[in-house]
Amino acid sequence: MSQYQRLLLILNPAQRHSPALHHAAALTAASGAHLHVSALVPSLDILKLLEQEPRDEARQNYLQDHRHWLEEEADKMRRRGLRVTTQVDWVDGMDEQILQHVTQIQPDLLIKQVQHEPLLKRAFLTPLDWRLLRQCPVPMYLVGATGHALPRKVVAAVDPSSDFAQNSGLNDRIIREAIGLALQCDAELHLVHAYEVSSVYLGDVGGGGLTLKQLSNELRRSLEKTFLELANLFGVPAERRHFVLGHPVSALSEFALEHEVDVVVMGRSQKGGSHGLLGSTTEHILYQVSCSVLAV
């Protein structure tokens, strides 16, 4: 059976050249899934300056223009044998509307273009993509600026240092999701863990002098052992296992660029909870990595 039966693509129709449309079409073709495309139009403040009647007419004309464009794009995909449905709606609360669509459609995967936000704005307002990562009940495929529309290289980024990821089975789910995507797309699967050791000297422990180097080596051996156990469990070939040193955000971004990765599959914080580095890494890497991110 296909990895995906139902896909939901969220589009900003003002960005008609979004790579997300091509990624969704490629994944639909590879999986044979049904693709529903929701083009959500943010309310235009300028229309509030108009009287009721001309405002309603302007809204309808604006929506009709986007519906016409989207149906043309959908017809191109239908002529390729893809199953595609579309809708165009006004929205006030974007994240609430997206989550409502997820509840109604019940997709196996939500696909959306990464919405980049300036650092200063992120300091005061939680970005839409971050809110969705914390709230969305299904895996999210956040399309980056680079990478093949149909992935050729998929990386599962796991964290054997996280008790939550280990005890909850999140590392296993990340790998299974990555395997499913790689099989669906006939892509290479790689497994990676980026780790960072504190540079602070930790002093004597129990009367014995353990240097940072000794502690770091011991930690590395422990993490690498767990990492290799995961790799062995899922049959990842030795040449596709990568244990790299560095801060996870920068190390994973550099790894993705160097190895021409198309999609990084990662875990995330769930609604009502925060699980430290695992979740925050996924959120922050959206603004660092150039490829796509699949968050589970």
CSV table of N, CA, C and O in Angstrom, one decimal, residues 10-126:
chain,number,residue,atom,x,y,z
A,10,ILE,N,-1.5,23.5,1.4
A,10,ILE,CA,-1.9,24.8,1.7
A,10,ILE,C,-1.1,25.8,0.9
A,10,ILE,O,0.1,25.8,1.0
A,11,LEU,N,-1.8,26.7,0.2
A,11,LEU,CA,-1.1,27.6,-0.7
A,11,LEU,C,-1.5,29.1,-0.3
A,11,LEU,O,-2.7,29.3,0.1
A,12,ASN,N,-0.6,30.0,-0.5
A,12,ASN,CA,-0.9,31.4,-0.5
A,12,ASN,C,-1.0,31.8,-2.0
A,12,ASN,O,0.0,31.8,-2.7
A,13,PRO,N,-2.2,32.0,-2.5
A,13,PRO,CA,-2.4,32.2,-3.9
A,13,PRO,C,-1.7,33.4,-4.5
A,13,PRO,O,-1.5,33.6,-5.7
A,14,ALA,N,-1.3,34.3,-3.6
A,14,ALA,CA,-0.5,35.5,-4.0
A,14,ALA,C,0.9,35.1,-4.4
A,14,ALA,O,1.6,35.8,-5.2
A,15,GLN,N,1.4,33.9,-4.0
A,15,GLN,CA,2.7,33.4,-4.4
A,15,GLN,C,2.5,32.3,-5.4
A,15,GLN,O,2.6,31.1,-5.1
A,16,ARG,N,2.2,32.6,-6.6
A,16,ARG,CA,1.8,31.6,-7.6
A,16,ARG,C,2.9,30.8,-8.1
A,16,ARG,O,2.7,29.8,-8.8
A,17,HIS,N,4.2,31.1,-7.8
A,17,HIS,CA,5.3,30.3,-8.3
A,17,HIS,C,5.9,29.5,-7.1
A,17,HIS,O,7.1,29.2,-7.2
A,18,SER,N,5.1,29.3,-6.1
A,18,SER,CA,5.6,28.5,-5.0
A,18,SER,C,6.0,27.1,-5.3
A,18,SER,O,5.3,26.4,-6.0
A,19,PRO,N,7.2,26.7,-4.9
A,19,PRO,CA,7.7,25.4,-5.2
A,19,PRO,C,6.8,24.3,-4.6
A,19,PRO,O,6.8,23.1,-5.0
A,20,ALA,N,6.0,24.7,-3.5
A,20,ALA,CA,5.2,23.7,-2.8
A,20,ALA,C,4.2,23.0,-3.8
A,20,ALA,O,3.9,21.8,-3.6
A,21,LEU,N,3.7,23.7,-4.8
A,21,LEU,CA,2.8,23.2,-5.8
A,21,LEU,C,3.5,22.0,-6.6
A,21,LEU,O,2.9,21.0,-6.8
A,22,HIS,N,4.7,22.3,-7.0
A,22,HIS,CA,5.4,21.2,-7.7
A,22,HIS,C,5.8,20.0,-6.9
A,22,HIS,O,5.7,18.9,-7.3
A,23,HIS,N,6.2,20.3,-5.6
A,23,HIS,CA,6.5,19.2,-4.7
A,23,HIS,C,5.3,18.4,-4.4
A,23,HIS,O,5.3,17.1,-4.4
A,24,ALA,N,4.1,19.0,-4.2
A,24,ALA,CA,2.9,18.3,-4.0
A,24,ALA,C,2.5,17.4,-5.2
A,24,ALA,O,2.0,16.3,-5.0
A,25,ALA,N,2.6,18.0,-6.4
A,25,ALA,CA,2.3,17.3,-7.6
A,25,ALA,C,3.2,16.1,-7.8
A,25,ALA,O,2.7,15.0,-8.1
A,26,ALA,N,4.5,16.2,-7.5
A,26,ALA,CA,5.4,15.1,-7.7
A,26,ALA,C,5.1,14.0,-6.7
A,26,ALA,O,5.1,12.8,-7.1
A,27,LEU,N,4.8,14.4,-5.5
A,27,LEU,CA,4.5,13.4,-4.4
A,27,LEU,C,3.2,12.7,-4.7
A,27,LEU,O,3.0,11.5,-4.5
A,28,THR,N,2.2,13.4,-5.2
A,28,THR,CA,0.9,12.9,-5.6
A,28,THR,C,1.1,11.8,-6.8
A,28,THR,O,0.5,10.8,-6.7
A,29,ALA,N,1.9,12.2,-7.7
A,29,ALA,CA,2.2,11.3,-8.9
A,29,ALA,C,2.9,10.0,-8.4
A,29,ALA,O,2.6,8.9,-8.9
A,30,ALA,N,3.8,10.2,-7.5
A,30,ALA,CA,4.6,9.0,-7.0
A,30,ALA,C,3.7,8.1,-6.1
A,30,ALA,O,3.9,6.9,-6.1
A,31,SER,N,2.8,8.6,-5.4
A,31,SER,CA,2.0,7.9,-4.4
A,31,SER,C,0.7,7.4,-4.9
A,31,SER,O,0.1,6.5,-4.4
A,32,GLY,N,0.1,8.2,-5.9
A,32,GLY,CA,-1.2,7.9,-6.4
A,32,GLY,C,-2.3,8.4,-5.4
A,32,GLY,O,-3.4,8.0,-5.5
A,33,ALA,N,-1.9,9.3,-4.5
A,33,ALA,CA,-2.8,9.8,-3.5
A,33,ALA,C,-3.7,10.8,-4.1
A,33,ALA,O,-3.6,11.3,-5.2
A,34,HIS,N,-4.8,11.1,-3.3
A,34,HIS,CA,-5.7,12.2,-3.7
A,34,HIS,C,-5.1,13.5,-3.1
A,34,HIS,O,-4.7,13.6,-1.9
A,35,LEU,N,-5.0,14.6,-3.9
A,35,LEU,CA,-4.4,15.8,-3.5
A,35,LEU,C,-5.5,16.9,-3.4
A,35,LEU,O,-6.2,17.1,-4.4
A,36,HIS,N,-5.7,17.5,-2.2
A,36,HIS,CA,-6.6,18.6,-2.1
A,36,HIS,C,-5.8,19.8,-1.9
A,36,HIS,O,-4.9,19.9,-1.0
A,37,VAL,N,-6.0,20.8,-2.7
A,37,VAL,CA,-5.3,22.1,-2.6
A,37,VAL,C,-6.2,23.2,-2.1
A,37,VAL,O,-7.3,23.5,-2.7
A,38,SER,N,-5.8,23.7,-0.9
A,38,SER,CA,-6.6,24.8,-0.3
A,38,SER,C,-5.8,26.1,-0.5
A,38,SER,O,-4.7,26.2,0.1
A,39,ALA,N,-6.3,27.0,-1.2
A,39,ALA,CA,-5.6,28.4,-1.4
A,39,ALA,C,-6.3,29.3,-0.4
A,39,ALA,O,-7.5,29.6,-0.6
A,40,LEU,N,-5.6,29.7,0.6
A,40,LEU,CA,-6.2,30.6,1.7
A,40,LEU,C,-5.7,32.0,1.5
A,40,LEU,O,-4.5,32.3,1.5
A,41,VAL,N,-6.7,32.9,1.3
A,41,VAL,CA,-6.4,34.3,1.0
A,41,VAL,C,-6.6,35.1,2.3
A,41,VAL,O,-7.7,35.2,2.8
A,42,PRO,N,-5.5,35.7,2.8
A,42,PRO,CA,-5.7,36.6,4.0
A,42,PRO,C,-6.6,37.8,3.7
A,42,PRO,O,-6.5,38.3,2.6
A,43,SER,N,-7.4,38.2,4.6
A,43,SER,CA,-8.3,39.3,4.4
A,43,SER,C,-7.4,40.6,4.1
A,43,SER,O,-6.4,40.8,4.7
A,44,LEU,N,-7.9,41.4,3.1
A,44,LEU,CA,-7.2,42.6,2.7
A,44,LEU,C,-7.7,43.8,3.5
A,44,LEU,O,-8.9,44.1,3.3
A,45,ASP,N,-6.9,44.4,4.3
A,45,ASP,CA,-7.3,45.5,5.1
A,45,ASP,C,-7.8,46.7,4.2
A,45,ASP,O,-8.7,47.4,4.6
A,46,ILE,N,-7.2,46.8,3.0
A,46,ILE,CA,-7.6,47.9,2.2
A,46,ILE,C,-9.1,47.9,1.8
A,46,ILE,O,-9.7,48.9,1.6
A,47,LEU,N,-9.7,46.7,1.7
A,47,LEU,CA,-11.1,46.6,1.4
A,47,LEU,C,-12.0,47.1,2.4
A,47,LEU,O,-13.1,47.5,2.1
A,48,LYS,N,-11.5,47.2,3.7
A,48,LYS,CA,-12.3,47.8,4.7
A,48,LYS,C,-12.6,49.3,4.5
A,48,LYS,O,-13.6,49.8,5.1
A,49,LEU,N,-11.9,49.9,3.6
A,49,LEU,CA,-12.1,51.3,3.3
A,49,LEU,C,-13.3,51.5,2.4
A,49,LEU,O,-13.7,52.7,2.2
A,50,LEU,N,-13.7,50.5,1.8
A,50,LEU,CA,-14.8,50.6,0.8
A,50,LEU,C,-16.2,50.4,1.5
A,50,LEU,O,-16.3,49.8,2.5
A,51,GLU,N,-17.2,50.9,0.8
A,51,GLU,CA,-18.6,50.6,1.2
A,51,GLU,C,-18.9,49.2,1.1
A,51,GLU,O,-18.2,48.4,0.3
A,52,GLN,N,-20.0,48.7,1.7
A,52,GLN,CA,-20.3,47.3,1.7
A,52,GLN,C,-20.4,46.7,0.3
A,52,GLN,O,-19.8,45.6,0.0
A,53,GLU,N,-21.2,47.3,-0.5
A,53,GLU,CA,-21.5,46.7,-1.9
A,53,GLU,C,-20.2,46.6,-2.7
A,53,GLU,O,-19.9,45.5,-3.2
A,54,PRO,N,-19.5,47.7,-2.9
A,54,PRO,CA,-18.2,47.6,-3.7
A,54,PRO,C,-17.2,46.7,-3.0
A,54,PRO,O,-16.4,46.0,-3.7
A,55,ARG,N,-17.2,46.6,-1.7
A,55,ARG,CA,-16.3,45.7,-1.0
A,55,ARG,C,-16.6,44.3,-1.3
A,55,ARG,O,-15.7,43.5,-1.6
A,56,ASP,N,-17.9,43.9,-1.3
A,56,ASP,CA,-18.3,42.5,-1.6
A,56,ASP,C,-17.9,42.2,-3.0
A,56,ASP,O,-17.5,41.1,-3.3
A,57,GLU,N,-18.2,43.1,-3.9
A,57,GLU,CA,-17.8,42.9,-5.3
A,57,GLU,C,-16.3,42.7,-5.5
A,57,GLU,O,-15.9,41.8,-6.3
A,58,ALA,N,-15.6,43.5,-4.9
A,58,ALA,CA,-14.1,43.4,-5.0
A,58,ALA,C,-13.6,42.1,-4.4
A,58,ALA,O,-12.7,41.5,-5.0
A,59,ARG,N,-14.2,41.7,-3.3
A,59,ARG,CA,-13.8,40.4,-2.7
A,59,ARG,C,-14.1,39.3,-3.7
A,59,ARG,O,-13.2,38.4,-3.9
A,60,GLN,N,-15.3,39.3,-4.3
A,60,GLN,CA,-15.6,38.2,-5.2
A,60,GLN,C,-14.8,38.2,-6.4
A,60,GLN,O,-14.4,37.1,-6.9
A,61,ASN,N,-14.5,39.3,-7.0
A,61,ASN,CA,-13.6,39.4,-8.1
A,61,ASN,C,-12.2,38.9,-7.8
A,61,ASN,O,-11.6,38.2,-8.6
A,62,TYR,N,-11.7,39.3,-6.6
A,62,TYR,CA,-10.4,38.8,-6.2
A,62,TYR,C,-10.3,37.3,-6.0
A,62,TYR,O,-9.4,36.7,-6.5
A,63,LEU,N,-11.4,36.8,-5.4
A,63,LEU,CA,-11.4,35.3,-5.2
A,63,LEU,C,-11.6,34.6,-6.5
A,63,LEU,O,-10.9,33.6,-6.8
A,64,GLN,N,-12.4,35.1,-7.4
A,64,GLN,CA,-12.6,34.5,-8.7
A,64,GLN,C,-11.3,34.4,-9.5
A,64,GLN,O,-11.1,33.4,-10.2
A,65,ASP,N,-10.5,35.5,-9.4
A,65,ASP,CA,-9.2,35.5,-10.2
A,65,ASP,C,-8.4,34.3,-9.6
A,65,ASP,O,-7.7,33.6,-10.4
A,66,HIS,N,-8.3,34.1,-8.3
A,66,HIS,CA,-7.5,33.1,-7.8
A,66,HIS,C,-8.1,31.7,-8.1
A,66,HIS,O,-7.3,30.7,-8.3
A,67,ARG,N,-9.4,31.6,-8.1
A,67,ARG,CA,-10.0,30.3,-8.4
A,67,ARG,C,-9.7,29.9,-9.8
A,67,ARG,O,-9.4,28.7,-10.1
A,68,HIS,N,-9.8,30.9,-10.7
A,68,HIS,CA,-9.5,30.6,-12.1
A,68,HIS,C,-8.0,30.1,-12.3
A,68,HIS,O,-7.8,29.1,-13.0
A,69,TRP,N,-7.1,30.8,-11.6
A,69,TRP,CA,-5.7,30.4,-11.7
A,69,TRP,C,-5.5,29.0,-11.2
A,69,TRP,O,-4.8,28.1,-11.8
A,70,LEU,N,-6.1,28.7,-10.0
A,70,LEU,CA,-5.9,27.4,-9.3
A,70,LEU,C,-6.5,26.3,-10.1
A,70,LEU,O,-5.9,25.2,-10.2
A,71,GLU,N,-7.7,26.5,-10.7
A,71,GLU,CA,-8.3,25.5,-11.5
A,71,GLU,C,-7.4,25.2,-12.8
A,71,GLU,O,-7.4,24.0,-13.2
A,72,GLU,N,-6.8,26.2,-13.3
A,72,GLU,CA,-5.9,25.9,-14.5
A,72,GLU,C,-4.8,25.1,-14.1
A,72,GLU,O,-4.4,24.1,-14.8
A,73,GLU,N,-4.2,25.3,-12.9
A,73,GLU,CA,-3.1,24.5,-12.4
A,73,GLU,C,-3.5,23.1,-12.1
A,73,GLU,O,-2.8,22.1,-12.4
A,74,ALA,N,-4.7,23.0,-11.5
A,74,ALA,CA,-5.3,21.6,-11.2
A,74,ALA,C,-5.5,20.8,-12.5
A,74,ALA,O,-5.3,19.6,-12.5
A,75,ASP,N,-6.0,21.5,-13.5
A,75,ASP,CA,-6.3,20.8,-14.8
A,75,ASP,C,-5.1,20.3,-15.4
A,75,ASP,O,-5.1,19.2,-16.0
A,76,LYS,N,-3.9,21.0,-15.3
A,76,LYS,CA,-2.7,20.5,-15.8
A,76,LYS,C,-2.3,19.2,-15.1
A,76,LYS,O,-1.8,18.3,-15.8
A,77,MET,N,-2.5,19.1,-13.8
A,77,MET,CA,-2.2,17.9,-13.1
A,77,MET,C,-3.2,16.8,-13.4
A,77,MET,O,-2.8,15.6,-13.5
A,78,ARG,N,-4.5,17.1,-13.6
A,78,ARG,CA,-5.5,16.1,-13.9
A,78,ARG,C,-5.2,15.5,-15.3
A,78,ARG,O,-5.4,14.3,-15.5
A,79,ARG,N,-4.6,16.3,-16.2
A,79,ARG,CA,-4.3,15.7,-17.5
A,79,ARG,C,-3.1,14.7,-17.4
A,79,ARG,O,-2.9,14.0,-18.3
A,80,ARG,N,-2.4,14.8,-16.3
A,80,ARG,CA,-1.3,13.8,-16.1
A,80,ARG,C,-1.8,12.6,-15.3
A,80,ARG,O,-1.1,11.7,-14.9
A,81,GLY,N,-3.2,12.6,-15.1
A,81,GLY,CA,-3.8,11.4,-14.4
A,81,GLY,C,-3.8,11.6,-12.9
A,81,GLY,O,-4.2,10.6,-12.2
A,82,LEU,N,-3.5,12.8,-12.3
A,82,LEU,CA,-3.6,12.9,-10.9
A,82,LEU,C,-5.0,13.3,-10.4
A,82,LEU,O,-5.8,13.9,-11.1
A,83,ARG,N,-5.3,12.9,-9.2
A,83,ARG,CA,-6.6,13.2,-8.6
A,83,ARG,C,-6.4,14.4,-7.7
A,83,ARG,O,-5.7,14.4,-6.7
A,84,VAL,N,-7.1,15.5,-8.2
A,84,VAL,CA,-6.9,16.8,-7.5
A,84,VAL,C,-8.2,17.5,-7.3
A,84,VAL,O,-9.0,17.6,-8.3
A,85,THR,N,-8.4,18.0,-6.1
A,85,THR,CA,-9.6,18.9,-5.9
A,85,THR,C,-9.0,20.2,-5.3
A,85,THR,O,-7.9,20.3,-4.8
A,86,THR,N,-9.8,21.3,-5.5
A,86,THR,CA,-9.3,22.6,-5.0
A,86,THR,C,-10.4,23.4,-4.3
A,86,THR,O,-11.6,23.1,-4.5
A,87,GLN,N,-10.0,24.4,-3.5
A,87,GLN,CA,-10.9,25.4,-3.0
A,87,GLN,C,-10.1,26.6,-2.7
A,87,GLN,O,-8.9,26.6,-2.4
A,88,VAL,N,-10.8,27.8,-2.7
A,88,VAL,CA,-10.2,29.0,-2.4
A,88,VAL,C,-11.1,29.7,-1.4
A,88,VAL,O,-12.3,29.8,-1.6
A,89,ASP,N,-10.5,30.2,-0.2
A,89,ASP,CA,-11.3,30.8,0.8
A,89,ASP,C,-10.6,32.0,1.4
A,89,ASP,O,-9.4,32.1,1.4
A,90,TRP,N,-11.4,33.0,1.9
A,90,TRP,CA,-10.9,34.0,2.7
A,90,TRP,C,-10.6,33.5,4.1
A,90,TRP,O,-11.3,32.6,4.6
A,91,VAL,N,-9.6,34.1,4.8
A,91,VAL,CA,-9.3,33.6,6.1
A,91,VAL,C,-8.9,34.9,7.0
A,91,VAL,O,-8.4,35.8,6.5
A,92,ASP,N,-9.3,34.8,8.2
A,92,ASP,CA,-8.9,35.8,9.2
A,92,ASP,C,-7.7,35.2,10.1
A,92,ASP,O,-6.6,35.8,10.1
A,93,GLY,N,-8.0,34.1,10.7
A,93,GLY,CA,-6.9,33.5,11.5
A,93,GLY,C,-6.4,32.3,10.7
A,93,GLY,O,-7.0,31.2,10.6
A,94,MET,N,-5.2,32.5,10.1
A,94,MET,CA,-4.6,31.6,9.2
A,94,MET,C,-4.4,30.2,9.8
A,94,MET,O,-4.8,29.2,9.3
A,95,ASP,N,-3.7,30.2,11.0
A,95,ASP,CA,-3.4,28.9,11.6
A,95,ASP,C,-4.7,28.1,12.0
A,95,ASP,O,-4.8,26.9,11.8
A,96,GLU,N,-5.7,28.9,12.5
A,96,GLU,CA,-7.0,28.2,12.8
A,96,GLU,C,-7.6,27.6,11.6
A,96,GLU,O,-8.2,26.5,11.7
A,97,GLN,N,-7.6,28.3,10.5
A,97,GLN,CA,-8.2,27.8,9.3
A,97,GLN,C,-7.5,26.6,8.7
A,97,GLN,O,-8.1,25.6,8.3
A,98,ILE,N,-6.2,26.6,8.8
A,98,ILE,CA,-5.4,25.5,8.3
A,98,ILE,C,-5.7,24.3,9.2
A,98,ILE,O,-5.9,23.1,8.6
A,99,LEU,N,-5.7,24.4,10.5
A,99,LEU,CA,-6.0,23.3,11.4
A,99,LEU,C,-7.5,22.8,11.1
A,99,LEU,O,-7.7,21.6,11.2
A,100,GLN,N,-8.4,23.7,10.8
A,100,GLN,CA,-9.7,23.2,10.5
A,100,GLN,C,-9.7,22.4,9.2
A,100,GLN,O,-10.4,21.4,9.1
A,101,HIS,N,-9.0,22.8,8.2
A,101,HIS,CA,-8.8,22.0,7.0
A,101,HIS,C,-8.2,20.6,7.3
A,101,HIS,O,-8.7,19.6,6.7
A,102,VAL,N,-7.3,20.6,8.2
A,102,VAL,CA,-6.7,19.3,8.5
A,102,VAL,C,-7.7,18.4,9.2
A,102,VAL,O,-7.8,17.2,8.8
A,103,THR,N,-8.5,19.0,10.0
A,103,THR,CA,-9.6,18.2,10.7
A,103,THR,C,-10.6,17.6,9.7
A,103,THR,O,-11.0,16.5,9.8
A,104,GLN,N,-10.9,18.5,8.7
A,104,GLN,CA,-11.9,18.1,7.8
A,104,GLN,C,-11.4,17.1,6.7
A,104,GLN,O,-12.1,16.1,6.4
A,105,ILE,N,-10.2,17.3,6.3
A,105,ILE,CA,-9.6,16.5,5.2
A,105,ILE,C,-9.0,15.2,5.7
A,105,ILE,O,-9.0,14.2,5.1
A,106,GLN,N,-8.5,15.3,6.9
A,106,GLN,CA,-7.8,14.1,7.5
A,106,GLN,C,-6.6,13.6,6.6
A,106,GLN,O,-6.6,12.4,6.3
A,107,PRO,N,-5.7,14.5,6.3
A,107,PRO,CA,-4.6,14.0,5.3
A,107,PRO,C,-3.6,13.2,6.1
A,107,PRO,O,-3.4,13.3,7.3
A,108,ASP,N,-2.8,12.4,5.3
A,108,ASP,CA,-1.7,11.8,5.8
A,108,ASP,C,-0.5,12.7,5.9
A,108,ASP,O,0.4,12.5,6.7
A,109,LEU,N,-0.6,13.8,5.2
A,109,LEU,CA,0.6,14.8,5.2
A,109,LEU,C,0.0,16.1,4.8
A,109,LEU,O,-0.8,16.3,3.9
A,110,LEU,N,0.5,17.1,5.6
A,110,LEU,CA,0.2,18.5,5.2
A,110,LEU,C,1.4,19.1,4.6
A,110,LEU,O,2.5,19.1,5.1
A,111,ILE,N,1.2,19.7,3.4
A,111,ILE,CA,2.3,20.3,2.6
A,111,ILE,C,2.1,21.8,2.6
A,111,ILE,O,1.0,22.3,2.3
A,112,LYS,N,3.2,22.5,2.8
A,112,LYS,CA,3.2,24.0,2.9
A,112,LYS,C,4.5,24.5,2.6
A,112,LYS,O,5.5,24.0,3.0
A,113,GLN,N,4.6,25.7,1.9
A,113,GLN,CA,5.8,26.4,1.7
A,113,GLN,C,6.3,27.0,3.1
A,113,GLN,O,5.5,27.5,3.8
A,114,VAL,N,7.6,26.9,3.3
A,114,VAL,CA,8.1,27.6,4.5
A,114,VAL,C,7.9,29.1,4.4
A,114,VAL,O,8.2,29.7,3.4
A,115,GLN,N,7.4,29.7,5.4
A,115,GLN,CA,7.1,31.1,5.5
A,115,GLN,C,8.2,31.8,6.3
A,115,GLN,O,8.2,31.8,7.5
A,116,HIS,N,9.2,32.4,5.6
A,116,HIS,CA,10.3,33.0,6.4
A,116,HIS,C,9.9,34.3,7.0
A,116,HIS,O,9.1,35.1,6.4
A,117,GLU,N,10.3,34.5,8.3
A,117,GLU,CA,10.0,35.6,9.0
A,117,GLU,C,11.3,36.3,9.5
A,117,GLU,O,12.2,35.6,9.9
A,118,PRO,N,11.4,37.6,9.5
A,118,PRO,CA,12.6,38.3,10.0
A,118,PRO,C,12.9,38.0,11.5
A,118,PRO,O,11.9,37.7,12.2
A,119,LEU,N,14.2,38.0,11.8
A,119,LEU,CA,14.5,37.6,13.2
A,119,LEU,C,13.9,38.6,14.2
A,119,LEU,O,13.4,38.1,15.3
A,120,LEU,N,13.8,39.9,13.9
A,120,LEU,CA,13.2,40.8,14.9
A,120,LEU,C,11.7,40.5,15.1
A,120,LEU,O,11.2,40.5,16.2
A,121,LYS,N,11.0,40.1,14.0
A,121,LYS,CA,9.6,39.8,14.1
A,121,LYS,C,9.4,38.5,14.9
A,121,LYS,O,8.5,38.4,15.8
A,122,ARG,N,10.3,37.5,14.7
A,122,ARG,CA,10.2,36.3,15.5
A,122,ARG,C,10.4,36.5,17.0
A,122,ARG,O,10.0,35.7,17.8
A,123,ALA,N,11.2,37.6,17.3
A,123,ALA,CA,11.4,37.8,18.7
A,123,ALA,C,10.2,38.3,19.5
A,123,ALA,O,10.1,38.1,20.7
A,124,PHE,N,9.2,38.8,18.7
A,124,PHE,CA,8.0,39.3,19.4
A,124,PHE,C,6.7,38.5,19.0
A,124,PHE,O,5.8,38.5,19.8
A,125,LEU,N,6.7,37.9,17.9
A,125,LEU,CA,5.5,37.1,17.4
A,125,LEU,C,6.0,35.7,17.0
A,125,LEU,O,6.9,35.5,16.3
A,126,THR,N,5.2,34.7,17.5
A,126,THR,CA,5.5,33.3,17.1
A,126,THR,C,5.1,33.1,15.6
A,126,THR,O,4.0,33.3,15.3
